[in-house]
Coordinates of N, CA and C in Angstrom, one line a residue:
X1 N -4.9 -1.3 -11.0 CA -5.7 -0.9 -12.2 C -6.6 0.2 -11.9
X2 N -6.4 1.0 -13.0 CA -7.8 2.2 -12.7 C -8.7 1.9 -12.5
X3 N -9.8 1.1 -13.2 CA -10.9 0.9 -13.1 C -11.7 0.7 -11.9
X4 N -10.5 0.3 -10.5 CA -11.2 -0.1 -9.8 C -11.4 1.0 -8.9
X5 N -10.8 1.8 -8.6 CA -10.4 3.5 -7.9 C -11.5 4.2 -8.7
X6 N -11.5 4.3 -9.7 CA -12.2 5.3 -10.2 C -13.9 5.3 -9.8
X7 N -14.7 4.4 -9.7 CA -15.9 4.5 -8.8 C -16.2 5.5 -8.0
X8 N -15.1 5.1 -6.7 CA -14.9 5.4 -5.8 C -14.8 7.4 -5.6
X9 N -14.0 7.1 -6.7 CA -13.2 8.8 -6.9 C -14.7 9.1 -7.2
X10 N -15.3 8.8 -8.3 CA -16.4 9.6 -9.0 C -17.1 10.1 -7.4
X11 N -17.3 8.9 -6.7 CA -18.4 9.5 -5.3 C -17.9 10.1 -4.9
X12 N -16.4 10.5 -4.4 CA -16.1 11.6 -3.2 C -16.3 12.7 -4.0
X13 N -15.9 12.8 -4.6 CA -15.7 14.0 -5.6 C -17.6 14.4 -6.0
X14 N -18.5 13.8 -6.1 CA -19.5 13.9 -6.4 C -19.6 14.1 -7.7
X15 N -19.3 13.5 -8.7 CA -19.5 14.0 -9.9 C -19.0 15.7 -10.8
X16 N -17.9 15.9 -9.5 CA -17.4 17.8 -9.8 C -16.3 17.3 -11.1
X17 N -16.2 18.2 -12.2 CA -14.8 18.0 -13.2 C -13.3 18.0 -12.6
X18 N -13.3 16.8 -12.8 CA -11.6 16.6 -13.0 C -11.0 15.7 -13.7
X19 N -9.9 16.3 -13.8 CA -8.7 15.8 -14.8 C -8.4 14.7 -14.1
X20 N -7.6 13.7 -14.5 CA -7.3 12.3 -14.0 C -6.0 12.3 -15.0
X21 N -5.5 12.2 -14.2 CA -3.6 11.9 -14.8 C -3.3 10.3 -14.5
X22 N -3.9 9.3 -15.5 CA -3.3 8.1 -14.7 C -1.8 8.0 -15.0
X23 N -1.1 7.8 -13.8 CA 0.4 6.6 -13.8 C 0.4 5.5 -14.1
X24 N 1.2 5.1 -14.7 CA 0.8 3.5 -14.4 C 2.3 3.1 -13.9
X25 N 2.6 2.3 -12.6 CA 4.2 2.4 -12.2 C 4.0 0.5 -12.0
X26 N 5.0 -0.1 -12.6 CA 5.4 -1.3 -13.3 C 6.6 -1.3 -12.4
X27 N 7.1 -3.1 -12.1 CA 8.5 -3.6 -11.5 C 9.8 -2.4 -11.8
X28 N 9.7 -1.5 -10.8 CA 11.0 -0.5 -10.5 C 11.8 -1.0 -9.8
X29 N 13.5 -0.7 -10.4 CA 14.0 -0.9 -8.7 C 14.3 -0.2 -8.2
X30 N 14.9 0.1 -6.9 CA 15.0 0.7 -5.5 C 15.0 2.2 -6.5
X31 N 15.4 2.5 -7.1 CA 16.5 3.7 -8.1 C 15.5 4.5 -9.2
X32 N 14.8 3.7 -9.1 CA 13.6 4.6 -9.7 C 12.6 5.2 -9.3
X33 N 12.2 4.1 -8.1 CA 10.8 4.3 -7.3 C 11.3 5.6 -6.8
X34 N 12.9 5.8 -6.6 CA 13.3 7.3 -5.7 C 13.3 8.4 -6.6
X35 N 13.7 8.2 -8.0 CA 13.9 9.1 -8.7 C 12.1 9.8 -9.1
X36 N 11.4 8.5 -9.1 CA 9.7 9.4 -9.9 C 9.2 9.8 -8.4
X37 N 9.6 9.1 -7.2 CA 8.8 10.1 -6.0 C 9.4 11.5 -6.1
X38 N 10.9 11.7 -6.6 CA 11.5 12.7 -6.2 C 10.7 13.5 -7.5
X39 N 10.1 13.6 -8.7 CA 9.5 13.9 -9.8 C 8.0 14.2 -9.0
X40 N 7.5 13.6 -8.8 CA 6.2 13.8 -8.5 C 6.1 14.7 -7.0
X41 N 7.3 14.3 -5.9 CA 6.9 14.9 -4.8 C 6.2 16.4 -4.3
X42 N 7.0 17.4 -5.2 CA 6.1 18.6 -5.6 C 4.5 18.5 -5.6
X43 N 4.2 17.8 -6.7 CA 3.2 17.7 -6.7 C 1.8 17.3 -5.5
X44 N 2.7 16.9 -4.3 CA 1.5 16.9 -3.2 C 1.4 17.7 -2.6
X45 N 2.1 19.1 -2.9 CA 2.1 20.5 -2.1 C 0.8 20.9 -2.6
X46 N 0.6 20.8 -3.9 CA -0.8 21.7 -4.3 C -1.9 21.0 -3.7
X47 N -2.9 21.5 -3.2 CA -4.1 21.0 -2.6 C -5.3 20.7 -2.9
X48 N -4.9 20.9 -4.4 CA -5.8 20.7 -6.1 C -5.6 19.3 -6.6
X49 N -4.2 19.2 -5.9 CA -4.1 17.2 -6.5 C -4.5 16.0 -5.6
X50 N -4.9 15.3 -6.0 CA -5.1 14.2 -4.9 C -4.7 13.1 -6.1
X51 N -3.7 12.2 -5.1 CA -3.2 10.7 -5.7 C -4.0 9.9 -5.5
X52 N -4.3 9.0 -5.7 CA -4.8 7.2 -5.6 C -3.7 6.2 -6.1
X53 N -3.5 5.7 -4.8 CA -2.6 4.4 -5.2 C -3.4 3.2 -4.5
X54 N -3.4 2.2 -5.5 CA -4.2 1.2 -5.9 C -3.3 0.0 -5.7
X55 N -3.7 -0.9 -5.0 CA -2.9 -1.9 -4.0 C -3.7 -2.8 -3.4
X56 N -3.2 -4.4 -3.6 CA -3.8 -5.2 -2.8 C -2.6 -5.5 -1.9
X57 N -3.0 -6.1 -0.3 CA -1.7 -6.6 0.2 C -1.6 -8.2 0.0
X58 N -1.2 -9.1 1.0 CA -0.9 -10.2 1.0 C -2.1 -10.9 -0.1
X59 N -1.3 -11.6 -0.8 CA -1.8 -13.0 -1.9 C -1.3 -13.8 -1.2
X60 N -2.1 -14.6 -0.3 CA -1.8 -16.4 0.7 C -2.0 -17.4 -0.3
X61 N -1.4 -17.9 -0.4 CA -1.9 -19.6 -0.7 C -1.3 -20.3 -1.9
X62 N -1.2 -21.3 -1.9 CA -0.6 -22.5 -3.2 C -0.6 -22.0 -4.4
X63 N -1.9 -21.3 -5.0 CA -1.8 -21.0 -6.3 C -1.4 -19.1 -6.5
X64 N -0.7 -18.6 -5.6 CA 0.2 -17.5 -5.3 C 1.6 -17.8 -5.2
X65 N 1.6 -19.0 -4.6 CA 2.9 -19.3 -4.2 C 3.7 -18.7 -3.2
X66 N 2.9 -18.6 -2.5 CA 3.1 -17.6 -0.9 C 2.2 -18.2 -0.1
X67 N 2.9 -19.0 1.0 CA 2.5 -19.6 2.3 C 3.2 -19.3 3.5
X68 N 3.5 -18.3 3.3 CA 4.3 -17.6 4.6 C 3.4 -17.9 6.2
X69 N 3.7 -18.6 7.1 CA 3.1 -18.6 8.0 C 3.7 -18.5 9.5
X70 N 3.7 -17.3 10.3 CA 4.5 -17.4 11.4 C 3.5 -18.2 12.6
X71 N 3.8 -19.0 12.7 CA 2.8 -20.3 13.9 C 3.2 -19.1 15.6
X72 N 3.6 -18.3 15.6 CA 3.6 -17.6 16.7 C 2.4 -16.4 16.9
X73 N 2.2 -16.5 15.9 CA 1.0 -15.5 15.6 C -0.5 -16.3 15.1
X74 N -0.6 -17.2 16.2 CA -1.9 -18.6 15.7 C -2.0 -18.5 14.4
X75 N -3.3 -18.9 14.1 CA -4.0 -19.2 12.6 C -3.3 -18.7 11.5
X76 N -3.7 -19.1 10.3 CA -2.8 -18.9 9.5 C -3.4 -17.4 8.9
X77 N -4.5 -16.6 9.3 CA -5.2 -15.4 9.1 C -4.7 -14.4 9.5
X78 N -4.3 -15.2 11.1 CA -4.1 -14.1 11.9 C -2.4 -13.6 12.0
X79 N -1.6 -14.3 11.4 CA -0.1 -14.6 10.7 C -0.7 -13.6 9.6
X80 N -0.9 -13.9 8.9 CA -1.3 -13.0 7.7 C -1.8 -11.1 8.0
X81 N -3.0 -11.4 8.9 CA -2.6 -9.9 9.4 C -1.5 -9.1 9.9
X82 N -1.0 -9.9 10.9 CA 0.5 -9.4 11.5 C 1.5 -9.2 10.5
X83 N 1.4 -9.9 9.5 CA 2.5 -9.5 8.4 C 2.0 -8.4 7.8
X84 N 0.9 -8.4 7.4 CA 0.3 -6.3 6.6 C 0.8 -5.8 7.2
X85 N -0.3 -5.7 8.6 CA -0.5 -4.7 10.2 C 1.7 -4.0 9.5
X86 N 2.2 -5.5 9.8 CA 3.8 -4.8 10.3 C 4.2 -3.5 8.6
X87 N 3.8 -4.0 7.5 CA 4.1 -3.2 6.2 C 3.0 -1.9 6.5
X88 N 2.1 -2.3 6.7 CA 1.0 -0.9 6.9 C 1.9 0.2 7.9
X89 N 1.9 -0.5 9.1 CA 2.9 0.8 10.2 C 3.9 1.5 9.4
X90 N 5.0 0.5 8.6 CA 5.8 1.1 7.9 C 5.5 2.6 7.1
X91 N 4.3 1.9 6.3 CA 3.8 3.2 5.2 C 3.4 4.3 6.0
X92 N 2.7 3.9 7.1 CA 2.2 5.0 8.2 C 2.9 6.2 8.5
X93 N 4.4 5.5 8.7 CA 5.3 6.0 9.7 C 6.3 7.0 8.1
X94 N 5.8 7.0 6.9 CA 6.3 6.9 5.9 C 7.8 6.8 5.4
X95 N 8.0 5.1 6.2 CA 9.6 4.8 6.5 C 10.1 3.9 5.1
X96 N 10.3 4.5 3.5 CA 10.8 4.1 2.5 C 11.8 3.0 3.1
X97 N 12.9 2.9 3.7 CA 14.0 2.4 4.0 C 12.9 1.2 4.4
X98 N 12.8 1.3 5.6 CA 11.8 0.0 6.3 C 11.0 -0.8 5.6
X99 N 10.3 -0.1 4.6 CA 9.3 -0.9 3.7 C 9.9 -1.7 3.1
X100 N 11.0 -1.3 2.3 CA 12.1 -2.1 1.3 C 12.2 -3.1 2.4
X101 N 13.2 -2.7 3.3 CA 13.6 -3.8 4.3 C 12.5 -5.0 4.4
X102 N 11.6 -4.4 4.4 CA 10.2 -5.5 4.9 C 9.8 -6.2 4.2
X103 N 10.0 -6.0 2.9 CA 9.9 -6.5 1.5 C 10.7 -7.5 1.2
X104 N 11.8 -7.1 1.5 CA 12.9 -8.0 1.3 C 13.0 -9.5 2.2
X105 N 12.7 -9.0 3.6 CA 12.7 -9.9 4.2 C 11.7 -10.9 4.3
X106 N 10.4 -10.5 4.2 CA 9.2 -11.2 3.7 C 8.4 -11.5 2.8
X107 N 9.4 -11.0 1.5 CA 8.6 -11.3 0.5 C 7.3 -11.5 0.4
X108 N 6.4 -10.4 1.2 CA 4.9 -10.3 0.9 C 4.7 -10.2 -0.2
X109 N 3.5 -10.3 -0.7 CA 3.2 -10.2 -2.1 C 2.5 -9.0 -2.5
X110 N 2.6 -8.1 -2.0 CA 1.9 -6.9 -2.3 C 1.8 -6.0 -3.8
X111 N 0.7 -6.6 -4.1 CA 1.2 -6.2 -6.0 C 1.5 -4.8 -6.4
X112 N 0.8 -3.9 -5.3 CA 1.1 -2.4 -5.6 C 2.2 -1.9 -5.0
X113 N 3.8 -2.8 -4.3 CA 4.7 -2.7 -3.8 C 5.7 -1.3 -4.3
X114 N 5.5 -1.2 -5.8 CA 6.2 -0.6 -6.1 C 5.5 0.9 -6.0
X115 N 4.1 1.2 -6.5 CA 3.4 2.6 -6.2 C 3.6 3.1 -5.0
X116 N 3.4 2.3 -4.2 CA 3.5 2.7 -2.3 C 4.8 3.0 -2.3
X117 N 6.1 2.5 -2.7 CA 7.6 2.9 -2.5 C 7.3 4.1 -3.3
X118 N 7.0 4.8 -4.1 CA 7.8 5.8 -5.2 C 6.5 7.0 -4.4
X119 N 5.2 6.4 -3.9 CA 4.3 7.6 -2.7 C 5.3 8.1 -1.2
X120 N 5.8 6.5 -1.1 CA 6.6 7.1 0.1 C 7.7 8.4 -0.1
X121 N 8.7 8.1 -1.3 CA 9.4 8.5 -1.4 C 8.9 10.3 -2.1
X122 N 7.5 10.5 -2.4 CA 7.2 11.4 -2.6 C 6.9 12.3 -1.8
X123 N 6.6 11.8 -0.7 CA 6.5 12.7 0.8 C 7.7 12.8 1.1
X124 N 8.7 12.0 0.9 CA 10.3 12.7 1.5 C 10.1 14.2 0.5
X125 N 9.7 14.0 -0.5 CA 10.1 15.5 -1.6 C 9.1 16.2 -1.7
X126 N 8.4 16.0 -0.8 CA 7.2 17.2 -0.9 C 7.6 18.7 0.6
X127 N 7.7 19.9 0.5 CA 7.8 20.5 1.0 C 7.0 20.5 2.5
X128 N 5.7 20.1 2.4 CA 5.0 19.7 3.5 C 5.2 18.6 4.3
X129 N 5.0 18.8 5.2 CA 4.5 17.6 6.2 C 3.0 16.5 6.1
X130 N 2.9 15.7 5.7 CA 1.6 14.9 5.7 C 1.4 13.6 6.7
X131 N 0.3 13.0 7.0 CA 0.2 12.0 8.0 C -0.8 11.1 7.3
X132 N -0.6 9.7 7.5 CA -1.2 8.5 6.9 C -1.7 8.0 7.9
X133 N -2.8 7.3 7.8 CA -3.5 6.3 8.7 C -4.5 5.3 7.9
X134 N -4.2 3.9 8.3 CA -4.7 2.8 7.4 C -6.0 3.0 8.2
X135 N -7.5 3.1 7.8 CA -8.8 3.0 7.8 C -9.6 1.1 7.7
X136 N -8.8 0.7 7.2 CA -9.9 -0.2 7.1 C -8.9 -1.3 6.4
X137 N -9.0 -2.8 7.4 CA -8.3 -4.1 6.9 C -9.4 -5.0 6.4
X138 N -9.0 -5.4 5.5 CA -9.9 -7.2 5.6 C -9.4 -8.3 4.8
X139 N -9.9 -9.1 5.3 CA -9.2 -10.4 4.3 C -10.1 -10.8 3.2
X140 N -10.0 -11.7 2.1 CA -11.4 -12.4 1.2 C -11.5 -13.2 1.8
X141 N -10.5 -14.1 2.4 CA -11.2 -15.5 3.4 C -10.7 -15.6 4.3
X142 N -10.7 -16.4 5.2 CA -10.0 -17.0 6.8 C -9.2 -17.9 6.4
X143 N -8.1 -17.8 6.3 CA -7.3 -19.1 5.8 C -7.0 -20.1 7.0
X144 N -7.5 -21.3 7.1 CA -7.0 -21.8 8.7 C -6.4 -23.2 8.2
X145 N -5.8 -23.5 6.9 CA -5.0 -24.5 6.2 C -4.8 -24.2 5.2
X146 N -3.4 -25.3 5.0 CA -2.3 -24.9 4.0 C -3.3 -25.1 2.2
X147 N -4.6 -25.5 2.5 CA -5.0 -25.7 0.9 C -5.7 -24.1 0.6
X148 N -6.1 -23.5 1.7 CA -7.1 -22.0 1.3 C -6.0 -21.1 0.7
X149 N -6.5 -19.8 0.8 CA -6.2 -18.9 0.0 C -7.5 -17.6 0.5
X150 N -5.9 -16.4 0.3 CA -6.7 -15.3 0.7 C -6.1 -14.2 -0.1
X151 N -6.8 -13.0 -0.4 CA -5.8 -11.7 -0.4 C -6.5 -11.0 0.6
X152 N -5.4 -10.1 0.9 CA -5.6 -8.6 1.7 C -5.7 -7.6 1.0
X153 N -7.0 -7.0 1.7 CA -7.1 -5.6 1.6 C -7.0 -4.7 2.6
X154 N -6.4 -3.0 2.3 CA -6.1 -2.2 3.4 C -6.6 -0.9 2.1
X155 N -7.2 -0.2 3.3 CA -7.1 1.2 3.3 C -6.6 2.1 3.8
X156 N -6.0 3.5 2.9 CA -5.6 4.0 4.0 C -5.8 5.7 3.0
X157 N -5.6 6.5 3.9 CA -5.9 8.1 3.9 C -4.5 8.8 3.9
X158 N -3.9 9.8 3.5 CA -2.8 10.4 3.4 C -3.2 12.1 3.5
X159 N -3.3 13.2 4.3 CA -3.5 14.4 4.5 C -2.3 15.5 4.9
X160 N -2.5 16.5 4.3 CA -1.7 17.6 4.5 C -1.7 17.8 6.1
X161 N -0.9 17.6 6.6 CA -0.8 18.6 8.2 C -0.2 19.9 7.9
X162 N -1.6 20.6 8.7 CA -1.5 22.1 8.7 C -0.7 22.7 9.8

């Protein structure tokens, strides 16, 4: 949702004029998310645009209907990090193929699943080279049984390499 980016935007930006083009990208499949990165990729060459994609990761628990828990990776928190941590590298590494793959396999619940595919696939179509790095993890709670509940949060930064 906009409303929750836009804050944010206002401070970096300090209050300077700009245009705001919202997207709004809804359940795509594989076939589109490629087709609107390939539409939009251009667009991260200019150095006048800046994207925001707006994304929670993992939704844990009973009333998500996602209890994914790998017991190799202790607590049920710390399972829950390891499952982002592995989709965040993906986006990092801006490996479209992988992400799907990761998706598929673990049906994380990552609501903004489909904006992050059609960003990735936008840097395949952008003439530049850029580099990602996730800034900042957290959870809303410690899940350490099957009754809690958590979502994840991640940040991350996307920049032109010069």
């Amino acid at each position: 949702s906009i409303e929750m980016p836009l804050p944010y935007v206002h401070h970096v930006f300090q209050g300077r004029a700009l245009t705001i083009v919202p997207i709004l990208v809804g359940a795509l499949e594989a076939a589109g998310e490629a087709l609107y990165g390939e539409l939009l990729g251009p667009y991260l060459d200019d150095e006048e645009n800046v994207f925001v994609i707006s994304s929670d990761f993992c939704h844990w628990g009973r009333r998500f209907r996602y209890q994914f828990w790998d017991r190799e990776h202790g607590e049920i928190a710390d399972s829950i990090e390891v499952l982002d941590r592995r989709g965040m590298r993906l986006i990092e590494e801006s490996d479209h193929r992988g992400f799907e793959r990761y998706l598929s396999e673990t049906r994380n619940t990552i609501c903004g699943r489909h904006p992050i595919a059609v960003f990735l696939h936008m840097l395949r179509h952008s003439a530049n080279a850029h580099e990602t790095r996730f800034v900042r993890y957290a959870q809303s709670s410690r899940c350490t049984g099957m009754a809690d509940s958590s979502v994840s949060y991640a940040s991350s930064i996307t920049w032109l390499k010069h």
